[in-house]
Coordinates of C-alpha atoms in Angstrom, one line a residue:
M18 CA 16.1 -10.7 5.5
K19 CA 15.4 -12.5 8.7
K20 CA 18.2 -14.9 9.5
L21 CA 17.1 -18.5 10.0
P22 CA 19.3 -20.3 12.6
S23 CA 21.7 -22.7 11.0
F24 CA 20.4 -25.6 13.0
V25 CA 17.0 -25.1 11.4
L26 CA 18.6 -25.4 7.9
A27 CA 20.4 -28.6 9.0
L28 CA 17.1 -30.1 10.2
T29 CA 15.1 -29.1 7.1
L30 CA 17.5 -30.6 4.6
V31 CA 17.8 -34.3 4.0
A32 CA 21.4 -34.6 4.8
T33 CA 23.3 -37.7 4.0
P34 CA 23.8 -39.7 7.2
A35 CA 27.3 -40.2 8.6
L36 CA 28.8 -43.4 7.1
A37 CA 31.9 -45.4 7.8
G38 CA 34.6 -44.1 5.5
D39 CA 34.1 -41.8 2.5
I40 CA 30.6 -41.2 1.2
K41 CA 30.4 -42.5 -2.4
I42 CA 28.5 -40.0 -4.6
L43 CA 27.8 -40.3 -8.3
F44 CA 26.9 -37.4 -10.6
I45 CA 25.1 -38.3 -13.8
G46 CA 24.4 -35.5 -16.4
N47 CA 25.5 -33.7 -19.5
S48 CA 27.2 -30.4 -20.3
F49 CA 25.2 -28.7 -17.4
T50 CA 27.1 -31.0 -15.0
Y51 CA 30.5 -31.1 -16.6
G52 CA 30.8 -27.3 -17.0
A53 CA 30.7 -26.6 -20.7
A54 CA 31.6 -23.1 -21.9
S55 CA 33.3 -22.3 -18.6
G56 CA 36.6 -22.5 -16.7
T57 CA 35.1 -25.3 -14.6
L58 CA 35.3 -27.9 -17.3
H59 CA 38.6 -29.5 -16.2
Y60 CA 38.7 -27.7 -12.8
N61 CA 40.4 -30.0 -10.2
S62 CA 39.7 -33.0 -12.3
A63 CA 42.3 -35.1 -10.4
T64 CA 40.1 -34.9 -7.3
V65 CA 37.2 -36.7 -8.8
S66 CA 36.7 -40.0 -10.7
D67 CA 35.5 -39.6 -14.3
L68 CA 34.0 -42.9 -15.2
N69 CA 34.3 -42.0 -18.9
R70 CA 38.0 -41.0 -18.5
E71 CA 37.5 -37.6 -20.1
N72 CA 39.3 -35.6 -17.4
I73 CA 36.2 -33.7 -16.4
G74 CA 36.0 -31.6 -13.2
G75 CA 32.9 -29.4 -13.5
V76 CA 30.2 -29.3 -10.8
P77 CA 31.4 -32.6 -9.2
A78 CA 34.9 -31.1 -8.6
L79 CA 33.4 -28.0 -7.1
F80 CA 31.2 -30.1 -4.8
E81 CA 34.3 -32.1 -3.8
S82 CA 36.2 -28.9 -3.0
F83 CA 33.3 -27.6 -0.8
T84 CA 33.1 -30.9 1.1
E85 CA 36.8 -30.9 1.7
Q86 CA 36.7 -27.4 3.1
A87 CA 33.8 -28.3 5.2
G88 CA 35.7 -31.3 6.7
L89 CA 33.5 -33.9 5.0
K90 CA 34.7 -37.1 3.4
Y91 CA 33.2 -37.7 0.0
K92 CA 34.5 -39.9 -2.8
V93 CA 33.1 -38.2 -5.9
S94 CA 32.5 -39.9 -9.3
L95 CA 30.8 -38.6 -12.4
E96 CA 29.4 -40.0 -15.7
T97 CA 28.5 -37.3 -18.2
H98 CA 27.8 -37.0 -21.9
P99 CA 27.0 -33.9 -24.0
G100 CA 23.3 -33.4 -24.8
A101 CA 22.3 -36.6 -23.0
N102 CA 19.0 -37.3 -21.3
L103 CA 18.7 -40.0 -18.7
D104 CA 17.7 -42.6 -21.2
W105 CA 21.1 -42.2 -22.9
H106 CA 23.0 -43.0 -19.7
Y107 CA 20.7 -46.0 -19.0
N108 CA 21.1 -47.4 -22.5
N109 CA 24.8 -46.6 -23.0
R110 CA 26.5 -46.4 -19.6
F111 CA 24.5 -48.7 -17.4
R112 CA 27.4 -51.1 -16.8
Q113 CA 29.7 -48.2 -15.6
I114 CA 27.2 -46.7 -13.2
N115 CA 25.4 -49.8 -11.9
R116 CA 27.2 -50.0 -8.6
S117 CA 26.5 -49.4 -4.9
W118 CA 26.4 -45.7 -4.3
D119 CA 25.5 -43.8 -1.1
V120 CA 24.3 -40.7 -3.1
V121 CA 23.3 -40.2 -6.7
V122 CA 22.7 -36.7 -8.2
M123 CA 21.4 -36.7 -11.8
H124 CA 19.6 -34.7 -14.4
G125 CA 18.4 -34.9 -18.0
Y126 CA 18.3 -32.6 -21.0
S127 CA 17.8 -28.9 -20.5
T128 CA 14.4 -28.8 -22.1
L129 CA 13.3 -32.1 -20.5
D130 CA 13.3 -33.8 -23.9
A131 CA 15.3 -32.6 -26.9
A132 CA 12.7 -33.9 -29.4
S133 CA 9.6 -32.8 -27.4
P134 CA 10.4 -29.7 -25.2
N135 CA 8.7 -29.5 -21.8
D136 CA 7.6 -33.2 -22.0
P137 CA 8.8 -35.1 -18.9
T138 CA 7.6 -38.5 -20.1
K139 CA 11.0 -39.9 -20.9
L140 CA 12.5 -38.3 -17.8
I141 CA 9.9 -39.9 -15.6
D142 CA 10.5 -43.3 -17.1
Y143 CA 14.3 -43.3 -17.0
A144 CA 14.6 -41.6 -13.6
G145 CA 12.5 -44.5 -12.4
R146 CA 14.6 -47.2 -14.1
L147 CA 17.9 -45.8 -12.9
S148 CA 16.5 -45.2 -9.3
Q149 CA 15.3 -48.8 -9.1
A150 CA 18.7 -50.1 -10.2
F151 CA 20.5 -48.0 -7.6
V152 CA 18.2 -49.0 -4.8
R153 CA 18.7 -52.7 -5.8
R154 CA 22.5 -52.1 -5.2
N155 CA 22.0 -50.1 -2.0
R156 CA 18.5 -49.8 -0.4
N157 CA 19.7 -46.8 1.6
V158 CA 20.9 -44.7 -1.4
K159 CA 19.9 -41.1 -1.5
I160 CA 18.8 -40.1 -5.1
Y161 CA 18.5 -36.5 -6.1
L162 CA 17.2 -35.0 -9.3
T163 CA 18.7 -31.6 -10.3
A164 CA 16.2 -29.2 -11.9
T165 CA 18.2 -27.0 -14.2
W166 CA 18.0 -23.3 -15.4
S167 CA 16.3 -21.3 -18.1
R168 CA 18.2 -20.9 -21.3
A169 CA 18.5 -17.3 -22.4
D170 CA 19.1 -18.4 -26.0
L171 CA 15.7 -20.0 -26.2
V172 CA 13.9 -17.3 -24.3
Y173 CA 15.3 -14.2 -26.1
R174 CA 16.4 -15.6 -29.5
G175 CA 14.5 -18.9 -29.8
T176 CA 11.2 -19.7 -31.7
G177 CA 10.0 -22.5 -29.4
I178 CA 7.6 -22.7 -26.5
W179 CA 9.6 -20.4 -24.2
A180 CA 10.3 -17.7 -26.7
G181 CA 9.3 -14.3 -25.4
T182 CA 8.2 -15.7 -22.0
P183 CA 9.6 -14.3 -18.7
I184 CA 13.1 -15.7 -18.1
T185 CA 12.0 -17.4 -14.9
K186 CA 9.3 -19.5 -16.6
M187 CA 11.4 -22.1 -18.3
A188 CA 13.1 -23.0 -15.0
Q189 CA 9.7 -23.2 -13.4
D190 CA 8.5 -25.6 -16.1
V191 CA 11.6 -27.7 -15.9
R192 CA 11.1 -27.9 -12.1
E193 CA 7.6 -29.1 -12.6
G194 CA 8.8 -31.9 -14.9
Y195 CA 11.3 -33.0 -12.3
S196 CA 8.7 -32.8 -9.6
R197 CA 6.4 -35.1 -11.6
A198 CA 9.4 -37.5 -12.0
A199 CA 9.9 -37.6 -8.2
Q200 CA 6.2 -38.1 -7.5
A201 CA 6.1 -41.0 -9.9
N202 CA 9.2 -42.6 -8.4
P203 CA 9.2 -42.9 -4.6
Q204 CA 12.9 -44.0 -4.6
I205 CA 13.8 -40.3 -5.4
T206 CA 14.8 -38.4 -2.3
E207 CA 14.5 -34.7 -3.3
I208 CA 14.7 -32.2 -6.2
I209 CA 17.7 -29.9 -6.1
P210 CA 16.3 -26.5 -7.2
V211 CA 19.2 -25.1 -9.2
G212 CA 17.1 -23.4 -11.8
E213 CA 15.0 -21.7 -9.2
A214 CA 18.2 -20.5 -7.5
W215 CA 19.1 -18.8 -10.8
N216 CA 15.6 -17.3 -10.8
M217 CA 16.2 -16.0 -7.2
A218 CA 19.5 -14.5 -8.3
F219 CA 17.7 -12.6 -11.1
T220 CA 14.9 -11.3 -9.0
S221 CA 17.2 -10.3 -6.1
G222 CA 19.4 -8.2 -8.5
I223 CA 22.5 -10.3 -8.0
A224 CA 22.5 -11.6 -11.6
D225 CA 21.5 -10.0 -14.9
A226 CA 18.4 -11.5 -16.4
N227 CA 19.1 -10.7 -20.0
P228 CA 22.6 -11.1 -21.4
Y229 CA 21.6 -9.9 -24.8
D230 CA 21.2 -6.3 -23.8
G231 CA 24.4 -6.0 -21.8
I232 CA 25.3 -6.9 -18.2
D233 CA 24.2 -4.2 -15.8
F234 CA 26.8 -2.6 -13.5
D235 CA 27.7 -4.7 -10.5
K236 CA 25.6 -7.7 -11.6
I237 CA 26.9 -11.1 -12.7
D238 CA 26.2 -13.1 -15.8
L239 CA 25.2 -16.7 -14.9
W240 CA 25.3 -17.8 -18.5
G241 CA 28.4 -18.6 -20.5
W242 CA 29.3 -17.0 -23.9
D243 CA 26.6 -19.1 -25.7
H244 CA 23.8 -17.9 -23.3
Y245 CA 22.9 -21.6 -23.0
H246 CA 25.4 -23.2 -20.7
A247 CA 26.5 -21.6 -17.4
S248 CA 29.5 -19.3 -16.7
N249 CA 31.8 -19.9 -13.8
Y250 CA 29.3 -18.0 -11.7
G251 CA 26.4 -20.2 -12.8
Y252 CA 28.2 -23.5 -12.2
Y253 CA 29.4 -22.2 -8.8
L254 CA 25.8 -21.5 -7.8
H255 CA 24.8 -24.9 -9.2
A256 CA 27.4 -26.6 -7.0
L257 CA 26.5 -24.6 -3.9
V258 CA 22.9 -25.7 -4.1
V259 CA 23.9 -29.3 -4.6
F260 CA 26.3 -29.1 -1.7
A261 CA 23.8 -27.6 0.7
Q262 CA 21.0 -30.0 -0.3
V263 CA 23.1 -33.2 -0.2
T264 CA 25.2 -32.5 2.9
G265 CA 22.7 -30.4 5.0
K266 CA 25.5 -27.8 5.5
D267 CA 24.8 -24.1 5.5
P268 CA 26.7 -23.0 2.3
R269 CA 27.4 -19.6 3.9
T270 CA 29.9 -21.3 6.2
L271 CA 32.2 -21.7 3.3
G272 CA 32.9 -18.0 3.6
A273 CA 33.6 -15.1 1.3
R274 CA 37.1 -16.3 0.6
E275 CA 36.1 -19.8 -0.3
K276 CA 39.0 -21.5 -2.3
S277 CA 37.2 -22.5 -5.5
A278 CA 35.6 -19.0 -5.9
N279 CA 39.1 -17.5 -5.7
D280 CA 40.4 -20.1 -8.2
L281 CA 37.6 -19.2 -10.7
G282 CA 38.0 -15.4 -10.4
I283 CA 34.8 -14.9 -8.3
S284 CA 35.2 -12.0 -5.9
P285 CA 34.6 -12.4 -2.1
N286 CA 31.4 -10.3 -2.4
Q287 CA 30.1 -12.4 -5.3
A288 CA 30.9 -15.6 -3.5
S289 CA 29.0 -14.5 -0.4
A290 CA 26.0 -13.4 -2.5
L291 CA 25.8 -16.7 -4.3
Q292 CA 26.2 -18.6 -1.1
G293 CA 23.3 -16.6 0.3
I294 CA 21.2 -17.4 -2.7
A295 CA 21.9 -21.2 -2.2
Y296 CA 20.9 -20.9 1.4
D297 CA 17.7 -18.9 0.8
I298 CA 16.4 -21.1 -2.0
L299 CA 16.7 -24.2 0.2
R300 CA 15.1 -22.4 3.1
G301 CA 12.3 -21.5 0.7
E302 CA 12.0 -25.1 -0.4
F303 CA 11.4 -26.2 3.2
E304 CA 8.8 -23.5 3.8
K305 CA 7.0 -24.1 0.5
N306 CA 7.0 -27.9 0.3
C307 CA 6.4 -29.1 3.8
E308 CA 2.8 -28.7 5.0
H309 CA 4.1 -28.9 8.6
S310 CA 6.8 -26.3 8.2
K311 CA 5.3 -23.7 10.6
N312 CA 4.5 -26.3 13.2
I313 CA 8.0 -27.7 12.9
Y314 CA 9.7 -24.3 13.2
S315 CA 7.7 -23.4 16.4
L316 CA 8.5 -26.8 17.9
I317 CA 12.2 -26.5 17.1
Q318 CA 12.3 -23.1 18.8
L319 CA 10.5 -24.6 21.8
C320 CA 12.8 -27.7 22.0
F321 CA 16.1 -25.9 21.5
F322 CA 15.5 -22.7 23.5
R323 CA 13.9 -24.4 26.4
R324 CA 16.3 -27.3 26.1
G325 CA 13.8 -30.0 26.8
F326 CA 11.9 -32.6 24.8
Y327 CA 9.2 -32.9 27.4
W328 CA 8.6 -29.2 27.6
A329 CA 7.5 -29.4 24.0
L330 CA 5.6 -32.6 24.5
K331 CA 3.7 -31.4 27.6
F332 CA 3.4 -27.7 27.2
G333 CA 3.9 -27.0 23.5
P334 CA 1.1 -25.3 21.6
K335 CA 1.4 -27.9 18.8
T336 CA 1.2 -31.2 20.7
R337 CA -1.1 -32.8 18.3
Q338 CA 1.4 -32.3 15.5
L339 CA 4.2 -33.5 17.7
R340 CA 2.3 -36.7 18.4
H341 CA 1.8 -37.0 14.6
F342 CA 5.6 -36.7 14.0
R343 CA 6.4 -39.2 16.8
S344 CA 4.0 -41.7 15.5
H345 CA 6.0 -41.8 12.3
Q346 CA 2.9 -41.1 10.2
C347 CA 4.7 -38.4 8.4
K348 CA 8.0 -39.3 6.6
C349 CA 8.5 -36.3 4.4
S350 CA 11.9 -34.7 4.0
C351 CA 11.2 -32.1 6.7
C352 CA 9.7 -34.3 9.4
V353 CA 12.1 -37.2 9.3
P354 CA 15.2 -35.2 10.5
F355 CA 13.0 -33.3 12.9
L356 CA 12.0 -36.7 14.5
L357 CA 15.6 -37.6 14.8
A358 CA 16.4 -34.4 16.5
L359 CA 13.5 -34.9 19.0
T360 CA 14.7 -38.4 19.7
N361 CA 18.1 -37.0 20.5
L362 CA 16.6 -34.5 22.9
Q363 CA 14.6 -37.1 24.6
H364 CA 17.7 -39.0 25.4
G365 CA 19.5 -35.9 26.6
L366 CA 21.6 -35.4 23.4
N367 CA 22.0 -32.3 21.3
P368 CA 22.4 -32.6 17.6
P369 CA 25.9 -31.5 16.4
C370 CA 24.5 -28.5 14.6
F371 CA 22.9 -27.3 17.9
E372 CA 26.2 -27.5 19.8
A373 CA 27.8 -25.1 17.3
N374 CA 25.2 -22.5 18.2
N375 CA 25.5 -22.5 21.9

């Protein structure tokens, strides 16, 4: 695998900007956030604020642990309920969550709609209602939707629409539903591709794709005992993808002996492998979703290795695209941080991520 320089990852992710004091982040979800069927359920619950006072740790506590180890200051809150779609949170917990947040990470039911699987209509509606409410409280809030994973119980033992399909298909369909929600609601910043990270773990041979026929030697089981929720491994990967997407940090910098992995019984080799999956899936998101990705990458190389903004402007092979970026016509998640980097270079400044690589 060709290694992508870490500064490229930092530029391609929509990282939360530096703020005065702790960054306030809220997680909204269900059992897929709070860590059902795993040892993460109450993990480090004292480090996060559970708005429902249920002593939950889960993915939010793992995220908090990663940010602390990375030297970042986040104040993590969560509001979760079993089996809930976003409409439940809007209708039953709006008073608790209707505050000013810097970042919101949320997801709905595992099949998009419990009553109508693979139908994103309700998700689109309530993702919009919640996003609008959060923007009214803080117009600079970053809002992320987490696209979740395929359920082995529905694929291998179910009778519904995903029964007998490839294990990767349900996650792809769920992602499509979340993408439609983001397209319909411009307040949403990005989709966090957790389900597709699971798919990558299957196809790369790190995780076993079928828990019903036994777990192959030297592979991990991302599902918990019910083959529906995640195991410690699955929630760890979930949290890694959220961490990388929200903070813009390379998850591999957490290292093989990352603290939470050790706490949860995840070996150094397994931790490294899962960190690599989180990195690769987000690199893939950049390359897949931004129409300008190849142009951006070539310009980044030009700017950083020749150390000059005007070299790229005057002599670069992609000057038309560069003028496009600089005119602010393009404001997608890849081009905006790239513009900021170019502005820094124009004024003789290097982004912090660049300094670490020189």
